[in-house]
């Protein structure tokens, strides 16, 4: 079903003041938020540090940490929002896609809450929710029409033609690594801690983006491929270091700046091509990598050059967050049916 596009075009998207809890547990962070309509009352998260020394998320550790964190995170978000369990009017949770064990903890918890408090339950698609985050009340530039949106996270890279919070189509995707994975893998090669994206971003700020030329194969259409980039970085590093095992701080900064510039231009070029091909004058980025300062400023610059409207959520709605899940639950409550208590999580779940 299409959401009323006239309402979107007039910029108003009224949601009743229903109080909705959102539970996100698809990967390594446990995050919950409580919303009234699309207004954030509180958001609380527990970050998992256990993975840092392994250079990536270890699924078994992730699900155990979710188990340890999930009750304190609920207490934290209730406290932040100034609510009690009795104030809740719905429970939304990430049903998928994501890590099976992590999803299982969040979904079992959400289903138990829904059953014990007799509240409607809303299973949410994680990738769709990243896009829905653009409609939070405290996002500075609410979408007012169709847009070309790029989701860039640790597990996914997707270009979407977005008509409304409930109506979007994937028009391009990555053929191999996700953009966040490319950042994380290069960071690992450089000996930086996990997650590597923010580290590369931090070091890139002091480096020269033109110091190194990294190449990646260009893919036709609106799909992406990042796996060649890792190999290119590895080759250049082998040549530059010529057997030495240590890398200078200046070289590290230059490599990070050059890698970041390469990834950003691959992403932004496709975003521009896709927006032109679909005749759209609004562009958006969302997902963990949209926290990247290079990507944010390149997308802003593209918007300025083309005179397009630009939508970038604040940091709190970029990385995985409970608010985007709760807001998706609000739209589902208005325009769909509640889910069933016996629905299993879906580690793989295409965004239809
Ligand atoms: O959306 P997200 O929080 O989780 C997934 O659904 O995957 O995205 C996590 C990804 C990680 O790969 C992380 O390195 C990347 O987002 N990331 C960044 C930055 N902040 C987070 N990548 C580049 N620059 C950043 N500032
Ligand atoms: Zn995500």
Short mmCIF file of C-alpha atoms and ligand atoms in Angstrom, two decimals:
data_model
loop_
_atom_site.label_atom_id
_atom_site.label_comp_id
_atom_site.label_asym_id
_atom_site.label_seq_id
_atom_site.Cartn_x
_atom_site.Cartn_y
_atom_site.Cartn_z
CA UNK A 1 0.00 0.00 0.00
CA UNK A 2 1.23 3.48 -0.77
CA UNK A 3 1.23 6.02 2.00
CA UNK A 4 -0.72 9.12 1.14
CA UNK A 5 1.81 10.87 -1.10
CA UNK A 6 -0.14 14.12 -1.00
CA UNK A 7 0.48 14.34 2.71
CA UNK A 8 4.15 13.68 2.14
CA UNK A 9 4.30 16.30 -0.57
CA UNK A 10 2.73 18.86 1.73
CA UNK A 11 5.43 18.00 4.28
CA UNK A 12 3.02 16.88 6.99
CA UNK A 13 2.99 13.36 8.30
CA UNK A 14 0.79 13.37 11.35
CA UNK A 15 1.07 10.38 13.62
CA UNK A 16 -1.11 10.02 16.73
CA UNK A 17 0.67 10.47 20.07
CA UNK A 18 0.90 6.71 20.56
CA UNK A 19 3.80 5.72 22.83
CA UNK A 20 5.91 3.11 21.03
CA UNK A 21 8.96 1.20 22.23
CA UNK A 22 11.51 0.24 19.53
CA UNK A 23 14.02 -2.56 20.10
CA UNK A 24 17.06 -2.92 17.81
CA UNK A 25 19.39 -5.91 18.20
CA UNK A 26 20.31 -6.98 14.65
CA UNK A 27 24.09 -6.76 14.99
CA UNK A 28 26.31 -5.76 17.90
CA UNK A 29 24.57 -2.87 19.67
CA UNK A 30 21.44 -3.15 21.81
CA UNK A 31 19.48 0.07 21.30
CA UNK A 32 15.98 1.02 22.43
CA UNK A 33 13.94 4.17 22.00
CA UNK A 34 10.53 5.38 23.10
CA UNK A 35 8.58 7.67 20.77
CA UNK A 36 5.36 9.60 21.02
CA UNK A 37 4.25 9.87 17.38
CA UNK A 38 7.53 10.68 15.63
CA UNK A 39 8.92 12.56 18.66
CA UNK A 40 11.81 10.99 20.55
CA UNK A 41 11.11 10.71 24.28
CA UNK A 42 14.29 8.77 25.01
CA UNK A 43 16.92 6.53 23.46
CA UNK A 44 19.40 4.29 25.25
CA UNK A 45 22.04 1.89 23.89
CA UNK A 46 24.64 -0.59 25.11
CA UNK A 47 27.71 -0.84 22.89
CA UNK A 48 29.55 -4.17 22.73
CA UNK A 49 33.29 -3.76 23.23
CA UNK A 50 33.96 -7.50 23.25
CA UNK A 51 34.52 -7.59 19.45
CA UNK A 52 37.24 -4.93 19.22
CA UNK A 53 40.15 -7.30 19.58
CA UNK A 54 38.82 -9.73 16.96
CA UNK A 55 38.60 -7.10 14.21
CA UNK A 56 34.91 -7.82 13.53
CA UNK A 57 31.68 -8.90 15.17
CA UNK A 58 31.79 -12.44 16.62
CA UNK A 59 28.15 -13.57 16.34
CA UNK A 60 28.14 -15.84 19.42
CA UNK A 61 29.61 -13.10 21.63
CA UNK A 62 27.12 -10.63 20.18
CA UNK A 63 24.07 -12.67 21.17
CA UNK A 64 25.42 -13.28 24.67
CA UNK A 65 26.10 -9.57 25.15
CA UNK A 66 22.57 -8.75 23.95
CA UNK A 67 21.24 -11.12 26.61
CA UNK A 68 23.29 -9.36 29.28
CA UNK A 69 22.32 -5.86 28.08
CA UNK A 70 18.70 -6.13 27.11
CA UNK A 71 17.07 -5.64 30.55
CA UNK A 72 19.38 -2.76 31.61
CA UNK A 73 18.78 -1.08 28.24
CA UNK A 74 15.01 -1.28 28.75
CA UNK A 75 15.43 0.22 32.24
CA UNK A 76 17.69 2.92 30.78
CA UNK A 77 15.28 3.95 28.04
CA UNK A 78 12.26 4.02 30.37
CA UNK A 79 14.25 6.21 32.73
CA UNK A 80 15.39 8.56 29.94
CA UNK A 81 11.88 8.88 28.53
CA UNK A 82 10.34 9.34 31.99
CA UNK A 83 7.95 6.46 31.28
CA UNK A 84 6.88 3.27 32.98
CA UNK A 85 5.97 0.00 31.27
CA UNK A 86 2.31 0.94 31.75
CA UNK A 87 2.72 3.98 29.45
CA UNK A 88 3.73 1.84 26.45
CA UNK A 89 1.10 1.36 23.73
CA UNK A 90 3.07 -0.79 21.28
CA UNK A 91 6.31 -2.71 20.89
CA UNK A 92 8.33 -2.64 17.64
CA UNK A 93 11.38 -4.82 17.11
CA UNK A 94 13.88 -5.66 14.38
CA UNK A 95 12.75 -8.96 12.87
CA UNK A 96 15.60 -8.95 10.32
CA UNK A 97 17.84 -8.97 8.40
CA UNK A 98 20.85 -9.43 10.68
CA UNK A 99 22.68 -11.97 12.81
CA UNK A 100 20.38 -14.84 13.72
CA UNK A 101 21.39 -15.08 17.39
CA UNK A 102 21.29 -11.30 17.93
CA UNK A 103 17.86 -11.04 16.29
CA UNK A 104 16.60 -13.94 18.38
CA UNK A 105 17.41 -12.17 21.67
CA UNK A 106 15.63 -8.92 20.63
CA UNK A 107 12.66 -10.66 19.08
CA UNK A 108 12.12 -13.07 22.00
CA UNK A 109 12.30 -10.11 24.39
CA UNK A 110 9.90 -8.00 22.29
CA UNK A 111 7.45 -10.87 21.92
CA UNK A 112 7.55 -11.58 25.67
CA UNK A 113 6.90 -7.91 26.49
CA UNK A 114 4.04 -7.75 24.01
CA UNK A 115 2.47 -10.90 25.47
CA UNK A 116 2.92 -9.99 29.12
CA UNK A 117 1.77 -6.35 28.75
CA UNK A 118 -0.90 -7.21 26.18
CA UNK A 119 0.50 -4.70 23.66
CA UNK A 120 0.39 -4.83 19.84
CA UNK A 121 3.65 -6.06 18.35
CA UNK A 122 5.29 -4.66 15.19
CA UNK A 123 8.04 -6.63 13.42
CA UNK A 124 10.30 -4.22 11.53
CA UNK A 125 12.63 -4.59 8.53
CA UNK A 126 16.00 -3.15 9.58
CA UNK A 127 16.98 -1.76 6.15
CA UNK A 128 13.61 -0.11 5.62
CA UNK A 129 13.92 1.40 9.11
CA UNK A 130 17.21 3.12 8.24
CA UNK A 131 15.28 5.05 5.56
CA UNK A 132 12.27 5.70 7.81
CA UNK A 133 14.65 7.52 10.24
CA UNK A 134 14.41 10.57 7.91
CA UNK A 135 10.89 11.20 9.25
CA UNK A 136 11.86 11.64 12.92
CA UNK A 137 10.45 14.95 14.20
CA UNK A 138 13.86 16.36 15.16
CA UNK A 139 15.49 15.75 11.75
CA UNK A 140 16.22 19.25 10.42
CA UNK A 141 15.05 18.70 6.83
CA UNK A 142 12.00 16.43 6.64
CA UNK A 143 11.48 14.82 3.20
CA UNK A 144 8.72 16.51 1.25
CA UNK A 145 8.62 14.35 -1.88
CA UNK A 146 10.21 11.31 -3.54
CA UNK A 147 13.96 10.97 -3.12
CA UNK A 148 16.95 8.85 -4.16
CA UNK A 149 18.31 7.38 -0.94
CA UNK A 150 21.57 5.57 -0.32
CA UNK A 151 21.76 3.18 2.64
CA UNK A 152 25.35 2.57 3.67
CA UNK A 153 25.93 0.30 6.64
CA UNK A 154 28.23 -2.46 7.83
CA UNK A 155 26.23 -5.20 6.11
CA UNK A 156 24.44 -3.43 3.26
CA UNK A 157 24.78 -0.86 0.50
CA UNK A 158 21.52 -0.07 -1.24
CA UNK A 159 20.21 2.62 -3.55
CA UNK A 160 16.49 3.14 -3.07
CA UNK A 161 13.83 5.07 -4.91
CA UNK A 162 11.84 6.27 -1.90
CA UNK A 163 8.25 7.46 -2.38
CA UNK A 164 7.24 7.57 1.28
CA UNK A 165 8.10 5.86 4.60
CA UNK A 166 6.09 2.82 3.54
CA UNK A 167 6.84 2.73 -0.15
CA UNK A 168 10.38 2.30 -1.48
CA UNK A 169 12.14 0.16 -4.08
CA UNK A 170 15.72 -1.04 -4.13
CA UNK A 171 17.25 -0.08 -7.49
CA UNK A 172 20.88 -1.01 -6.79
CA UNK A 173 22.91 -2.97 -4.31
CA UNK A 174 26.45 -4.14 -3.63
CA UNK A 175 27.66 -7.22 -5.48
CA UNK A 176 30.18 -8.08 -2.73
CA UNK A 177 31.33 -6.06 0.31
CA UNK A 178 29.17 -3.34 1.83
CA UNK A 179 30.61 0.19 2.05
CA UNK A 180 31.02 -0.12 5.84
CA UNK A 181 32.70 -3.48 5.37
CA UNK A 182 35.16 -1.86 2.94
CA UNK A 183 36.02 0.77 5.58
CA UNK A 184 36.31 -1.90 8.29
CA UNK A 185 38.46 -4.29 6.22
CA UNK A 186 40.89 -1.58 5.13
CA UNK A 187 41.09 -0.38 8.75
CA UNK A 188 41.89 -3.93 9.87
CA UNK A 189 44.68 -4.12 7.27
CA UNK A 190 46.07 -0.89 8.69
CA UNK A 191 46.00 -2.30 12.23
CA UNK A 192 43.16 -0.01 13.39
CA UNK A 193 40.59 -1.24 15.94
CA UNK A 194 37.06 -2.40 15.04
CA UNK A 195 34.80 -0.76 13.95
CA UNK A 196 37.28 0.79 11.55
CA UNK A 197 34.99 3.28 9.76
CA UNK A 198 35.11 5.98 12.46
CA UNK A 199 38.90 5.47 12.84
CA UNK A 200 39.50 5.93 9.10
CA UNK A 201 37.27 9.02 9.19
CA UNK A 202 39.25 10.48 12.11
CA UNK A 203 42.66 9.86 10.51
CA UNK A 204 41.47 10.96 7.05
CA UNK A 205 40.73 14.44 8.40
CA UNK A 206 44.49 15.03 8.72
CA UNK A 207 45.60 13.29 5.52
CA UNK A 208 45.94 14.12 1.82
CA UNK A 209 43.14 12.48 -0.21
CA UNK A 210 45.27 12.63 -3.35
CA UNK A 211 48.36 11.00 -1.88
CA UNK A 212 47.46 7.54 -3.24
CA UNK A 213 45.41 6.30 -6.16
CA UNK A 214 43.33 3.28 -5.32
CA UNK A 215 41.20 1.64 -7.95
CA UNK A 216 38.08 -0.44 -7.86
CA UNK A 217 36.23 -1.94 -10.83
CA UNK A 218 33.34 0.15 -12.05
CA UNK A 219 30.05 -1.71 -12.15
CA UNK A 220 27.41 -0.88 -14.75
CA UNK A 221 23.96 0.30 -13.69
CA UNK A 222 23.22 1.17 -10.08
CA UNK A 223 25.09 -1.66 -8.36
CA UNK A 224 28.34 -1.33 -6.40
CA UNK A 225 31.45 -3.44 -5.89
CA UNK A 226 34.00 -2.75 -3.15
CA UNK A 227 35.99 -5.96 -2.93
CA UNK A 228 38.61 -4.83 -5.50
CA UNK A 229 39.43 -1.81 -3.35
CA UNK A 230 40.90 -3.94 -0.54
CA UNK A 231 43.25 -5.63 -2.99
CA UNK A 232 44.25 -2.29 -4.46
CA UNK A 233 45.06 -0.90 -0.99
CA UNK A 234 47.02 -4.06 -0.14
CA UNK A 235 49.10 -3.80 -3.35
CA UNK A 236 49.90 -0.12 -2.84
CA UNK A 237 50.82 -0.71 0.81
CA UNK A 238 53.12 -3.63 -0.07
CA UNK A 239 54.88 -1.47 -2.63
CA UNK A 240 55.16 1.59 -0.37
CA UNK A 241 56.27 -0.26 2.72
CA UNK A 242 58.69 -2.51 0.80
CA UNK A 243 59.09 -5.12 3.52
CA UNK A 244 58.92 -2.74 6.49
CA UNK A 245 56.28 -3.68 9.06
CA UNK A 246 55.63 -0.24 10.51
CA UNK A 247 53.71 2.59 8.89
CA UNK A 248 54.31 6.25 9.72
CA UNK A 249 51.47 8.34 11.15
CA UNK A 250 51.58 10.65 8.11
CA UNK A 251 51.32 7.73 5.68
CA UNK A 252 48.48 6.25 7.74
CA UNK A 253 46.59 9.55 7.52
CA UNK A 254 47.22 9.80 3.77
CA UNK A 255 46.10 6.21 3.12
CA UNK A 256 42.92 6.78 5.17
CA UNK A 257 42.19 10.07 3.36
CA UNK A 258 42.75 8.45 -0.06
CA UNK A 259 40.66 5.34 0.74
CA UNK A 260 37.86 7.48 2.12
CA UNK A 261 37.90 9.75 -0.95
CA UNK A 262 37.71 6.68 -3.24
CA UNK A 263 34.78 5.10 -1.38
CA UNK A 264 32.96 8.43 -1.15
CA UNK A 265 33.30 9.17 -4.87
CA UNK A 266 32.10 5.65 -5.78
CA UNK A 267 29.01 6.19 -3.62
CA UNK A 268 28.25 9.77 -4.58
CA UNK A 269 28.71 9.25 -8.34
CA UNK A 270 26.09 6.47 -8.33
CA UNK A 271 23.76 8.49 -6.14
CA UNK A 272 23.93 11.35 -8.63
CA UNK A 273 23.48 9.11 -11.68
CA UNK A 274 20.49 7.37 -10.09
CA UNK A 275 18.80 10.62 -9.05
CA UNK A 276 19.22 11.98 -12.60
CA UNK A 277 17.97 8.74 -14.18
CA UNK A 278 14.81 8.78 -12.03
CA UNK A 279 14.26 12.53 -12.44
CA UNK A 280 14.47 13.22 -8.69
CA UNK A 281 15.54 16.44 -7.02
CA UNK A 282 16.08 15.11 -3.51
CA UNK A 283 18.87 12.86 -2.27
CA UNK A 284 19.40 11.13 1.06
CA UNK A 285 21.95 9.02 2.89
CA UNK A 286 21.35 6.82 5.92
CA UNK A 287 22.96 3.93 7.83
CA UNK A 288 26.18 3.80 9.86
CA UNK A 289 28.50 5.04 7.09
CA UNK A 290 26.37 8.18 6.65
CA UNK A 291 28.11 9.31 9.85
CA UNK A 292 31.27 9.65 7.71
CA UNK A 293 32.33 13.29 7.48
CA UNK A 294 33.71 12.95 3.92
CA UNK A 295 30.49 11.37 2.66
CA UNK A 296 28.31 13.94 4.42
CA UNK A 297 30.16 16.88 2.91
CA UNK A 298 30.31 15.31 -0.59
CA UNK A 299 26.54 14.73 -0.54
CA UNK A 300 25.95 18.28 0.71
CA UNK A 301 28.19 19.58 -2.11
CA UNK A 302 26.32 17.52 -4.72
CA UNK A 303 23.01 18.92 -3.46
CA UNK A 304 24.35 22.46 -3.71
CA UNK A 305 25.79 21.94 -7.20
CA UNK A 306 22.55 20.42 -8.55
CA UNK A 307 20.22 22.53 -6.42
CA UNK A 308 18.72 19.35 -4.92
CA UNK A 309 17.31 18.94 -1.46
CA UNK A 310 19.65 16.93 0.80
CA UNK A 311 18.57 14.65 3.65
CA UNK A 312 21.13 13.43 6.17
CA UNK A 313 19.92 12.29 9.59
CA UNK A 314 21.67 13.46 12.78
CA UNK A 315 24.30 10.98 14.06
CA UNK A 316 21.92 9.44 16.61
CA UNK A 317 19.73 8.16 13.74
CA UNK A 318 22.60 7.07 11.43
CA UNK A 319 24.13 4.08 13.20
CA UNK A 320 21.80 1.33 14.38
CA UNK A 321 19.24 2.89 16.71
CA UNK A 322 16.00 2.05 18.47
CA UNK A 323 14.28 5.23 17.22
CA UNK A 324 14.16 4.12 13.58
CA UNK A 325 12.58 0.82 14.72
CA UNK A 326 10.01 2.55 16.93
CA UNK A 327 9.09 4.98 14.12
CA UNK A 328 8.66 2.09 11.67
CA UNK A 329 6.35 0.55 14.30
CA UNK A 330 4.33 3.80 14.37
CA UNK A 331 3.77 3.67 10.59
CA UNK A 332 2.92 -0.03 10.79
CA UNK A 333 0.39 0.73 13.54
CA UNK A 334 -1.24 3.39 11.32
CA UNK A 335 -1.12 1.57 8.01
CA UNK A 336 -0.75 -2.15 8.68
CA UNK A 337 -1.61 -5.03 10.97
CA UNK A 338 0.28 -6.04 14.14
CA UNK A 339 2.56 -9.06 13.84
CA UNK A 340 2.02 -12.44 15.48
CA UNK A 341 3.70 -13.62 18.67
CA UNK A 342 5.10 -16.74 17.01
CA UNK A 343 7.00 -15.08 14.13
CA UNK A 344 10.62 -16.22 14.01
CA UNK A 345 13.39 -13.74 13.22
CA UNK A 346 14.56 -13.55 9.60
CA UNK A 347 18.35 -13.35 9.28
CA UNK A 348 17.85 -12.96 5.52
CA UNK A 349 14.91 -10.84 4.49
CA UNK A 350 14.92 -9.11 1.09
CA UNK A 351 13.46 -5.60 1.09
CA UNK A 352 10.54 -6.31 -1.23
O1 LIG B 1 24.21 0.89 10.26
P1 LIG B 1 25.27 0.39 11.18
O2 LIG B 1 25.39 1.04 12.53
O3 LIG B 1 25.17 -1.14 11.42
C1 LIG B 1 24.82 -2.05 10.42
O4 LIG B 1 23.59 -2.22 10.19
O5 LIG B 1 25.76 -2.59 9.82
O6 LIG B 1 26.66 0.56 10.38
C2 LIG B 1 27.88 0.15 10.93
C3 LIG B 1 28.98 0.50 9.95
C4 LIG B 1 30.36 -0.05 10.34
O7 LIG B 1 30.90 -0.68 9.19
C5 LIG B 1 31.13 1.21 10.72
O8 LIG B 1 32.53 1.09 10.48
C6 LIG B 1 30.51 2.22 9.81
O9 LIG B 1 29.12 1.93 9.86
N1 LIG B 1 30.73 3.60 10.28
C7 LIG B 1 31.49 4.49 9.61
C8 LIG B 1 31.53 5.68 10.40
N2 LIG B 1 30.76 5.46 11.52
C9 LIG B 1 30.29 4.18 11.42
N3 LIG B 1 32.15 4.38 8.44
C10 LIG B 1 32.85 5.46 8.02
N4 LIG B 1 32.93 6.61 8.72
C11 LIG B 1 32.28 6.77 9.89
N5 LIG B 1 32.35 7.92 10.56
ZN1 LIG B 2 22.02 -0.89 10.30
#
